Coordinates of C-alpha atoms in Angstrom, one line a residue:
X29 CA 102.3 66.5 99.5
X30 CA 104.2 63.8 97.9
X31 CA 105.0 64.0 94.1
X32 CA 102.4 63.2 92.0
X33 CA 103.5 60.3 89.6
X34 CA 101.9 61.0 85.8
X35 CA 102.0 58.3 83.5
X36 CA 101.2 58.4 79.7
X37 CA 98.3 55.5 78.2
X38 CA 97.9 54.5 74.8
X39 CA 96.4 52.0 72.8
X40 CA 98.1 50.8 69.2
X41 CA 98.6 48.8 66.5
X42 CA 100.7 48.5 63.9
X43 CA 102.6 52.0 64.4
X44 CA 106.2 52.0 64.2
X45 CA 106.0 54.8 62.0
X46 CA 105.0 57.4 64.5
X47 CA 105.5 55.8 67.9
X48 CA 108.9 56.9 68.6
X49 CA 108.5 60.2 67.9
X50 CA 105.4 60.9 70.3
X51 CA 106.9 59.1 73.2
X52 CA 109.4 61.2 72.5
X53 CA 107.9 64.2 72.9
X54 CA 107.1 63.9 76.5
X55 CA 110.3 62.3 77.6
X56 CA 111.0 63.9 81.2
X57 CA 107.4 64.6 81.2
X58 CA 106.2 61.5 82.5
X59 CA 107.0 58.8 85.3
X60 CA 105.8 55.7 83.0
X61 CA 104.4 54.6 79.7
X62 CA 101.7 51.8 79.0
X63 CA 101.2 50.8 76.0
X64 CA 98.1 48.5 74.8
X65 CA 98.9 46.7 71.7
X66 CA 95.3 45.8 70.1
X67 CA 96.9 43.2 67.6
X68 CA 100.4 45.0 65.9
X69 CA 101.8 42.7 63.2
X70 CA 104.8 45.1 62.5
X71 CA 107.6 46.3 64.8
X72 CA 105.3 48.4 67.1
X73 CA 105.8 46.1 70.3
X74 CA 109.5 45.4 70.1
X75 CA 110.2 49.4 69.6
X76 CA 107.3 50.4 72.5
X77 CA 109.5 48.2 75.2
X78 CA 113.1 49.7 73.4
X79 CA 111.9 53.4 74.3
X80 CA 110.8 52.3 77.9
X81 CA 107.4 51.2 77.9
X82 CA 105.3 48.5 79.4
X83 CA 103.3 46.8 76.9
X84 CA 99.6 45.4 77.6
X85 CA 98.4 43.0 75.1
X86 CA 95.0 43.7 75.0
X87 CA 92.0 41.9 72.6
X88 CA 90.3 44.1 70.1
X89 CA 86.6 44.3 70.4
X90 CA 85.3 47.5 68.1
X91 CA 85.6 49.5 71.4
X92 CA 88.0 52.6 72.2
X93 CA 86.5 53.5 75.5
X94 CA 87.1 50.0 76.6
X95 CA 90.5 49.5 75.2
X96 CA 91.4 52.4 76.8
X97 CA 90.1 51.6 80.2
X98 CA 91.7 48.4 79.9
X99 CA 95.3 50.5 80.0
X100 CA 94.3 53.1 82.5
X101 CA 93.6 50.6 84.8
X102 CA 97.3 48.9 84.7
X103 CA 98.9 52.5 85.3
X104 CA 100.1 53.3 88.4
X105 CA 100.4 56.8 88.4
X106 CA 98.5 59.9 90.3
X107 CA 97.4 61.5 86.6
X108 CA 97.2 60.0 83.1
X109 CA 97.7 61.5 80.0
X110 CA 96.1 59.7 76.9
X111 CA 97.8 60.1 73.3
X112 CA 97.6 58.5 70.6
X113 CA 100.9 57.1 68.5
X114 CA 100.3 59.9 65.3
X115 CA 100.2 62.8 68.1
X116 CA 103.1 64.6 69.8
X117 CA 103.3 67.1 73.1
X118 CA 104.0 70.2 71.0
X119 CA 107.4 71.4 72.2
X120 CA 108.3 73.7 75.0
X121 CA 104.6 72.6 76.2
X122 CA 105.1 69.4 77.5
X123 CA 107.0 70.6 81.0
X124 CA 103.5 72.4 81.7
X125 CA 101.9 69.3 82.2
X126 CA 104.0 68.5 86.1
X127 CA 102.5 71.9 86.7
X128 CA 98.9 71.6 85.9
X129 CA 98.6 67.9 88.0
X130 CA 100.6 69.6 91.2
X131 CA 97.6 72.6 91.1
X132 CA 95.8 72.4 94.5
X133 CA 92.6 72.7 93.4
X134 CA 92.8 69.7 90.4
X135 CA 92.4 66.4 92.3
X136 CA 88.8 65.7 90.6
X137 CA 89.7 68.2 87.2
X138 CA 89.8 66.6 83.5
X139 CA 92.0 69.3 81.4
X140 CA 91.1 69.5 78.1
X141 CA 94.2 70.5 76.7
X142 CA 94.4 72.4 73.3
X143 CA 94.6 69.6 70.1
X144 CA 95.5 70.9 66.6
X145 CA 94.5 68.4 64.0
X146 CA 97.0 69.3 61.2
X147 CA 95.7 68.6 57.6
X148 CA 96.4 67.6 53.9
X149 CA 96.5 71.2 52.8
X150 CA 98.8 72.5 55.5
X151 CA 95.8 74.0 57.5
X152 CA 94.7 73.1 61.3
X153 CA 92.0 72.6 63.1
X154 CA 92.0 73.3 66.4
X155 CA 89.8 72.6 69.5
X156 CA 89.8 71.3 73.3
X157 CA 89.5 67.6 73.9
X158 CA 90.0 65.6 77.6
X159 CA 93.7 63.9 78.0
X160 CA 95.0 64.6 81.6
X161 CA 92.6 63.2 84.0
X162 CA 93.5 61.6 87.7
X163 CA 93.4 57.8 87.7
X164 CA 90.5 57.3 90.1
X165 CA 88.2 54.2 90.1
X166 CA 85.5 56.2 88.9
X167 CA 87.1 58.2 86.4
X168 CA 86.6 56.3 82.7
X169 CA 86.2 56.8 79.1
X170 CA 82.4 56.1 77.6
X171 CA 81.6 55.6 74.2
X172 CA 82.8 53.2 71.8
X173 CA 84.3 55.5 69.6
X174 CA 84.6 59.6 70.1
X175 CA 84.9 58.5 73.4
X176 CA 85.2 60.9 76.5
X177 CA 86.7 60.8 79.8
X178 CA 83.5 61.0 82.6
X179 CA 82.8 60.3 86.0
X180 CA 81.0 57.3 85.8
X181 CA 79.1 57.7 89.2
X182 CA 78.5 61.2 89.1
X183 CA 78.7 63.7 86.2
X184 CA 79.4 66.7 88.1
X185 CA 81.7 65.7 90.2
X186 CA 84.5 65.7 87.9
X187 CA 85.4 69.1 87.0
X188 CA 86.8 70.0 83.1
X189 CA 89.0 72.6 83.0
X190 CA 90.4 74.0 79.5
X191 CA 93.7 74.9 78.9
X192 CA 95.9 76.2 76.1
X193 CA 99.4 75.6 78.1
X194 CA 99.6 72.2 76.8
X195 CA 98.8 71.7 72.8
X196 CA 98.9 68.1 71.2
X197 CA 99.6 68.1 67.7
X198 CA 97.9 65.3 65.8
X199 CA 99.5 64.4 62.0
X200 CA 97.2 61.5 61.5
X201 CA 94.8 63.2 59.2
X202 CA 97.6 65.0 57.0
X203 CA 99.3 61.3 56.6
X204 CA 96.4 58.4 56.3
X205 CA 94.2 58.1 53.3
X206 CA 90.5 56.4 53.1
X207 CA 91.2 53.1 53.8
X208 CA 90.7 50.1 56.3
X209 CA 90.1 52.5 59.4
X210 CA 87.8 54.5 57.4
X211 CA 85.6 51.7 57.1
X212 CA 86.1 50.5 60.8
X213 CA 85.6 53.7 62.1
X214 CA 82.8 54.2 59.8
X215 CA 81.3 50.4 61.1
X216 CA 81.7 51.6 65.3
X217 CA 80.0 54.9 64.1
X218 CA 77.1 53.4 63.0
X219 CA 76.8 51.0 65.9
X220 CA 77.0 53.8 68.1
X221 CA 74.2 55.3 66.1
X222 CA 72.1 52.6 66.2
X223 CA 72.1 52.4 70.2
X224 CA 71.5 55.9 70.2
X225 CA 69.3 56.2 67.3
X226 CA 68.0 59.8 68.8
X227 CA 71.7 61.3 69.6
X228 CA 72.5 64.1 67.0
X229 CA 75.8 64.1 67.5
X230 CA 76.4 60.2 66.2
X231 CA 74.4 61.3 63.1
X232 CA 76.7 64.7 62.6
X233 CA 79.5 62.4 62.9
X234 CA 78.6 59.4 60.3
X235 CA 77.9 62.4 57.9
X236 CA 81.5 63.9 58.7
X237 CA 82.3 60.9 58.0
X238 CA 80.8 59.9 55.0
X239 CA 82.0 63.4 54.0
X240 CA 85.6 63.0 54.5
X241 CA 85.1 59.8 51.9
X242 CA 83.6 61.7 48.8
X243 CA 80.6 59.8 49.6
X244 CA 78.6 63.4 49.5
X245 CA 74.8 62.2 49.0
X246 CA 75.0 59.7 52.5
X247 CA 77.2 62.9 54.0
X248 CA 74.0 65.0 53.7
X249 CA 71.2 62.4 54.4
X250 CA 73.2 62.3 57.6
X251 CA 73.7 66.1 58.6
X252 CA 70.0 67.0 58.3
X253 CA 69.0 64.2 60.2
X254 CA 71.8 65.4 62.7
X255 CA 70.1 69.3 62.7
X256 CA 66.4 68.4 62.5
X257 CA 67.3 65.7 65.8
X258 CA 69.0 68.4 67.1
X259 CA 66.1 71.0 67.0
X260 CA 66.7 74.4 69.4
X261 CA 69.8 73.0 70.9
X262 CA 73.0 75.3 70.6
X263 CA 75.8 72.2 70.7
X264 CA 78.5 73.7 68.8
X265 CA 78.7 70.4 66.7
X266 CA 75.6 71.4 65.4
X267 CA 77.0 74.2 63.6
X268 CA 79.9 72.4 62.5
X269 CA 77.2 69.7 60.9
X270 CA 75.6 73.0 59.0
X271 CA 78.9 73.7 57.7
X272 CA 79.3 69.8 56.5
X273 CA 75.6 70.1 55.1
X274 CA 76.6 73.0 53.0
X275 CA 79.9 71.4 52.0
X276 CA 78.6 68.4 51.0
X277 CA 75.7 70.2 48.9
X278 CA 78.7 72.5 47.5
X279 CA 80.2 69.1 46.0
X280 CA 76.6 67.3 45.1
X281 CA 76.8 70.6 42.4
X282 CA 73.8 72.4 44.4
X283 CA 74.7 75.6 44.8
X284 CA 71.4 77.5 45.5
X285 CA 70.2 74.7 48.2
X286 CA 73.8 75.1 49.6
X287 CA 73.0 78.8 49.6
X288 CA 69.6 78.4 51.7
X289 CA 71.3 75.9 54.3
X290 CA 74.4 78.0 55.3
X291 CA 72.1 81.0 55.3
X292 CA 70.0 79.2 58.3
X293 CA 73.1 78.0 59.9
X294 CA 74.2 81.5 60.1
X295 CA 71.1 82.6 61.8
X296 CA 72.0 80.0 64.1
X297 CA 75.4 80.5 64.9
X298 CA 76.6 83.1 63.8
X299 CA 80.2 83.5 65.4
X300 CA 81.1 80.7 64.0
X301 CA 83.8 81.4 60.5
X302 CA 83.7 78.5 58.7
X303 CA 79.8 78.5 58.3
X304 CA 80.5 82.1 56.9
X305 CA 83.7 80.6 54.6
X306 CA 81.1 78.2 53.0
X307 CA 78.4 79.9 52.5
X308 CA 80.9 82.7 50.6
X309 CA 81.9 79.9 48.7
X310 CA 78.1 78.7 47.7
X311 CA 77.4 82.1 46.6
X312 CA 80.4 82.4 44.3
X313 CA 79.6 78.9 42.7
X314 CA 75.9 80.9 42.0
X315 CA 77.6 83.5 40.6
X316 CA 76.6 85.9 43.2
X317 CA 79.8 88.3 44.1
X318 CA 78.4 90.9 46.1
X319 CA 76.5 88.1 48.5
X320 CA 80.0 86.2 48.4
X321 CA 82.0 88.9 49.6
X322 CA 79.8 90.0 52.7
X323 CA 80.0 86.5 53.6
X324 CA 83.7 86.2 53.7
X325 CA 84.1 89.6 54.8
X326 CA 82.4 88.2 57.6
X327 CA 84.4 85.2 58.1
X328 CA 87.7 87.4 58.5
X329 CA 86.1 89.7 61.0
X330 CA 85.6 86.8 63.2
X331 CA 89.3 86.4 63.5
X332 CA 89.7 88.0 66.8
X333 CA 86.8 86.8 68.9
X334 CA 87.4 83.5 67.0
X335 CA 90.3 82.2 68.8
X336 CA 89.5 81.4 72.3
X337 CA 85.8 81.6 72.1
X338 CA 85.7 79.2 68.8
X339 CA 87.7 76.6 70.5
X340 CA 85.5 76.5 73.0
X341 CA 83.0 75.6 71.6
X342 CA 83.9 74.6 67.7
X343 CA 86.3 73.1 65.9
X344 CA 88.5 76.1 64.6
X345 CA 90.4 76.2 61.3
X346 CA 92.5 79.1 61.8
X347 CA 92.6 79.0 58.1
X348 CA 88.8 80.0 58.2
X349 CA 89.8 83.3 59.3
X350 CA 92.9 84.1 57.9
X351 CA 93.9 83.5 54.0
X352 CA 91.5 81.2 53.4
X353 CA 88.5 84.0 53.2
X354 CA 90.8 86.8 51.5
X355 CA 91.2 84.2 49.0
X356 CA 87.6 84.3 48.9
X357 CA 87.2 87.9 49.0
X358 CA 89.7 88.0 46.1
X359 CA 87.6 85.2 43.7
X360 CA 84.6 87.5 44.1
X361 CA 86.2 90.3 43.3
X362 CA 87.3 89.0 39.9
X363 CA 84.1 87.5 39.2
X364 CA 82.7 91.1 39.9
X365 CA 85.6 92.2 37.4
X366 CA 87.4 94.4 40.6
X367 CA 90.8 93.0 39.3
X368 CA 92.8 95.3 41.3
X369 CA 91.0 94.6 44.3
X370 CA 91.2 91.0 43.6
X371 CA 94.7 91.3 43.3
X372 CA 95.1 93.0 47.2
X373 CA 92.7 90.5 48.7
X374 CA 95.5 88.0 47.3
X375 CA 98.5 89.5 48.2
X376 CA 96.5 89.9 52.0
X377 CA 96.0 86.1 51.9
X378 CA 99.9 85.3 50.5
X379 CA 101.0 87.6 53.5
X380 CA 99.5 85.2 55.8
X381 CA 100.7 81.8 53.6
X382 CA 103.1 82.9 51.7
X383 CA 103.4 79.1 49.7
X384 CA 99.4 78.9 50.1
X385 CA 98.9 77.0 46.4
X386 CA 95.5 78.6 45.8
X387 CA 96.5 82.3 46.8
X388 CA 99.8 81.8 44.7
X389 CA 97.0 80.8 41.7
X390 CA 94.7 83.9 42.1
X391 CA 97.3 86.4 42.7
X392 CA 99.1 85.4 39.2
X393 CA 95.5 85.4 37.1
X394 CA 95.0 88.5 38.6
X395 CA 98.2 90.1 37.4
X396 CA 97.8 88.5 34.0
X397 CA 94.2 90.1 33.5
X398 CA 96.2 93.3 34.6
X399 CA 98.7 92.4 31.8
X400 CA 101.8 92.2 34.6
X401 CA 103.1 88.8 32.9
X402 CA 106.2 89.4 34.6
X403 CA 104.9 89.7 38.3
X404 CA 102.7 86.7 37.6
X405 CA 105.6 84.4 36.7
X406 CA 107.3 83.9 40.3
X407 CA 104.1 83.6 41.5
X408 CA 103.4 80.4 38.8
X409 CA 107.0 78.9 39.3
X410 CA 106.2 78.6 43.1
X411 CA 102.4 77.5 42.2
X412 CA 104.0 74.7 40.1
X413 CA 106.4 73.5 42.9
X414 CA 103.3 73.5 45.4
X415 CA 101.4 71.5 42.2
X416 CA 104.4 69.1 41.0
X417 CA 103.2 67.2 38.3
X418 CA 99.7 69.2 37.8
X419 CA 98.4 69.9 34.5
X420 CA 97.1 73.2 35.2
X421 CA 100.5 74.3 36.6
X422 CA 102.4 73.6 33.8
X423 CA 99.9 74.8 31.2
X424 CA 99.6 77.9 32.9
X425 CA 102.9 78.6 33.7
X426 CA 104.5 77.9 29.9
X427 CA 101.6 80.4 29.1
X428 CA 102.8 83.2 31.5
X429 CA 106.5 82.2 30.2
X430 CA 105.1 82.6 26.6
X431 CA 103.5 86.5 27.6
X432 CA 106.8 87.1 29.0
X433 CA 108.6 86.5 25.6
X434 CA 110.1 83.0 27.0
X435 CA 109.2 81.3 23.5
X436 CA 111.5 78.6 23.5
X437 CA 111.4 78.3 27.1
X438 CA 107.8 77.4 27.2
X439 CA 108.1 75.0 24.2
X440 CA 110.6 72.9 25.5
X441 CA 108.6 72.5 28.8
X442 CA 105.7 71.7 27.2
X443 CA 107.0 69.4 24.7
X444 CA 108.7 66.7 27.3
X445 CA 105.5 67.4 29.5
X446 CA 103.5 65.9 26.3
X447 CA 105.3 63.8 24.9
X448 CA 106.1 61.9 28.6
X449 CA 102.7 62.0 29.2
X450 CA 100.2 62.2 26.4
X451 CA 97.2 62.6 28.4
X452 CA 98.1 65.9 29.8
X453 CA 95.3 67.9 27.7
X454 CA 96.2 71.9 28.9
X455 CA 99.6 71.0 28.2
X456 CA 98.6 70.1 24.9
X457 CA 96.7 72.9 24.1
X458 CA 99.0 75.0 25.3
X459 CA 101.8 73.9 23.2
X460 CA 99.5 74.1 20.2
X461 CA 98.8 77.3 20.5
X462 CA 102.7 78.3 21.3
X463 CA 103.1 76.5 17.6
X464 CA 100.5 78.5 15.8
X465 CA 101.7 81.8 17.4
X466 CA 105.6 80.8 16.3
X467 CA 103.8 79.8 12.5
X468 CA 104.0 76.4 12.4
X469 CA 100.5 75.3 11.8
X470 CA 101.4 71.9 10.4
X471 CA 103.5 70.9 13.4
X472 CA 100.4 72.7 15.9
X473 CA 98.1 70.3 13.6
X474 CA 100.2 67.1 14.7
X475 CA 100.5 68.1 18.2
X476 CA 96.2 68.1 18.4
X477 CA 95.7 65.2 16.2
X478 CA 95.5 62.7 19.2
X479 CA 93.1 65.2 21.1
X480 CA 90.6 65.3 18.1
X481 CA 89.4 61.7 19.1
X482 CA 85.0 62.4 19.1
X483 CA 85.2 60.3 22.2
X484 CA 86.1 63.1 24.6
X485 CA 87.2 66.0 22.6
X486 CA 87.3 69.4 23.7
X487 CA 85.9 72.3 21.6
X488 CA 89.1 74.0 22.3
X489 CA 91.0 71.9 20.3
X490 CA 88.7 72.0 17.7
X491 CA 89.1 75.8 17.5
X492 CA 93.1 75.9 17.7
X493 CA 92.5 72.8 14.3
X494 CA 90.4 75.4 12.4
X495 CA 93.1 78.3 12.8
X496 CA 95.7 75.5 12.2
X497 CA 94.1 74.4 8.7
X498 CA 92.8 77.9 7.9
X499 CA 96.7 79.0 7.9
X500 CA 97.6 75.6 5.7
X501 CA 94.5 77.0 3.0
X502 CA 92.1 73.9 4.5
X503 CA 89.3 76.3 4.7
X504 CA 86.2 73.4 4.0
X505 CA 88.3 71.4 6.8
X506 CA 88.3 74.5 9.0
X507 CA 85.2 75.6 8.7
X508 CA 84.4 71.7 9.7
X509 CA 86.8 71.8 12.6
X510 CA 84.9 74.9 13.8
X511 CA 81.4 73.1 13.4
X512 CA 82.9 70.9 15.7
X513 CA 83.7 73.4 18.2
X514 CA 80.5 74.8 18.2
X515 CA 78.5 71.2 18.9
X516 CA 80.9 70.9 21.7
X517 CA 80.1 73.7 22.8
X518 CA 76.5 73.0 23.4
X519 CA 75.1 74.7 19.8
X520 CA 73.1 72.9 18.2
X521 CA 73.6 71.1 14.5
X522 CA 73.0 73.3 11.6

């Protein structure tokens, strides 16, 4: 048999950022590159033929599938591999791919090779998708957007074959904010919808969609529309649009509907973590521990059978099953007042990610209930680095400093954080009440004046005034400052 010849297929536009690096990540992989420019206006062309590739120019018309066709069909190799410019061949995986083509058995097999979706946070998600198909006259991508590789002619006869020897690492949703694609993407999506007006799985995805925008009240309009179309069937994006539902009703401030939703998704599917993860999460926003810690108990369990299995079928977070529901486990527990065993389920998640920004967080208010300022404050210092610039961070940090007998320490932090940036209100507070403890009431009083404005004042600072002008001999003006404090508070006027 003579070699097979593989070449790589992409489509673009305007990324110079990015390209480089994923053609480089299969260099010696592949036999050529084509590249389909849909309309760059930056340097993407020039640096595509620099690196070796052959550059299509082909017309934008709101359609992946077809863009992508339009590039398959000027290849000229046995296989093609489709990636897109934010992804990279993960490395020591790419030599895999001569393997897999030169198999006996794969002249009519689409591998869906293992794609890890890297986000904001840090986390992945994880999941098989179709990249390395042969180039045969029937072999195409359908669908104008979330398109898939299919034999046009015949379903069966191509056969898809999953594979972990050969991962694609895609950075785009860690890097690109809400923007101009969004609202592309969001426009194809509905399109799609509209042709298909029955298809759950366009209605899961405009609510994914709408979801990843803030837009939370479309987001679930969407996702029931995608469960109830969806009826009996077990598609594992059906779960995944529970999941969305109960997220969506988790930001929309519903905790108890949130609660009833991710309990029927878990009758549903239940082997699927992140349905667990969220419903743990809904419970603990209803101040129900003992519910919330059966739930992510739960998630974590699922952390063996989870891996293969869940890619399979869902769209795994490893995340789901590893800190991200001991950190859950640990938030219940202090709600519950179990500090200590908050405190393990913690340390159990920061043994996993050890610079995870909310595991750093609980670990250190756990320790400070347990009066352990000085184990808390490495904890904070890291928290802060993960949080530059946070207002939380600082204010809590200078506080652990100030348990730790760091006085002067935590003043001077706090003083440049406040007086660089006057808006930063736990700062503020903080400082205050570093001011009052050292005696210096007049100076704390100076610090809260410009939080004391009616138009958004805090009962706090109210509070921290009445000690203030208590300790100056104000007490009508305290006991006034403290009326204050009370209204804000929610009492009601005396």
């Amino acid at each position: 048999m003579p070699d097979l010849r593989l070449s790589l297929c992409m489509i673009v536009r305007d990324e110079e950022q990015t390209l480089e690096r994923c053609l480089a990540s299969v260099r010696g992989a592949v036999d050529e590159i084509v590249v389909g420019d849909t309309g760059s206006r930056d340097g993407t062309v020039a640096l595509a033929e620099r690196l070796g590739a052959r550059v299509v120019h082909i017309p934008w018309r709101d359609d992946f599938a077809w863009a992508r066709n339009q590039v398959v069909e000027q290849a000229t190799g046995h296989w093609i591999l489709s990636l897109d410019a934010d992804e990279e061949v993960a490395a020591g995986t790419a030599p895999r791919l001569r393997e897999l083509i030169a198999s006996p058995e794969a002249r009519l097999r689409c591998y869906r090779l293992l794609l890890r979706h890297h986000q904001p946070d840090g986390s992945a998600i994880e999941y098989y998708y179709g990249r390395l198909f042969p180039r045969h006259p029937a072999v195409r991508y359908v669908s104008p957007i979330h398109e898939a590789v299919v034999h046009l002619e015949d379903r069966d006869a191509l056969e898809y074959v999953t594979t972990a020897e050969v991962v694609v690492d895609h950075w785009g949703y860690a890097q690109k904010a809400i923007g101009p694609r969004w609202e592309r993407n969001l426009r194809l999506l509905a399109s799609a919808a509209a042709s298909s007006p029955d298809d759950p799985f366009y209605a899961y995805k405009i609510g994914q969609h709408y979801l990843d925008g803030g837009r939370y009240r479309e987001a679930l309009e969407h996702l029931e529309r995608a469960i109830a179309l969806a009826g009996a069937t077990r598609y594992g994006y059906v779960a995944q649009a529970y999941g969305a539902a109960v997220c969506a009703l988790i930001q929309l401030g519903l905790p108890a509907r949130a609660v009833t939703r991710g309990r029927a998704g878990t009758k549903r599917y239940p082997d699927y973590p992140a349905l667990w993860y969220y419903l743990g999460t809904a419970h603990l926003l209803a101040g129900d521990s003992r519910p919330a810690e059966h739930c992510y108990a739960r998630a974590r369990s699922l952390h063996g059978v989870a891996d293969e299995a869940g890619r399979e079928h869902y769209q795994l977070d490893r995340s789901m099953v590893t800190w991200r529901p001991l950190h859950g486990l640990g938030a219940a527990r202090l709600l519950a007042g179990d500090v200590a065993g908050a405190l393990r389920a913690f340390q159990d998640a920061l043994s996993l990610a050890p610079d995870q920004p909310d595991a750093l967080l609980g670990a250190a208010q756990a320790l400070l209930r347990l009066e352990r300022p000085a184990e808390a404050l490495p904890l904070l210092e890291r928290f802060a680095t993960q949080r530059p610039g946070d207002d939380e961070a600082e204010a809590l940090l200078a506080r652990c400093r100030i348990a730790t007998g760091a006085w002067q320490v935590a003043y001077d932090q706090l003083d440049t954080l406040v007086r660089a940036e006057p808006g930063r209100r736990l700062c503020r507070e903080a400082l205050a009440d570093v001011l009052l403890a050292a005696g210096e009431p007049a100076a704390a009083l100076d610090v809260l004046g410009p939080a004391l404005d009616p138009v958004g004042a805090a009962a706090p600072f109210y509070r921290q005034a009445a000690r203030a002008l208590r300790e100056l001999g104000h007490a009508d003006d305290a006991a006034n400052a403290e009326e204050m404090a009370r209204l804000l508070s929610g009492g009601r006027p005396r």
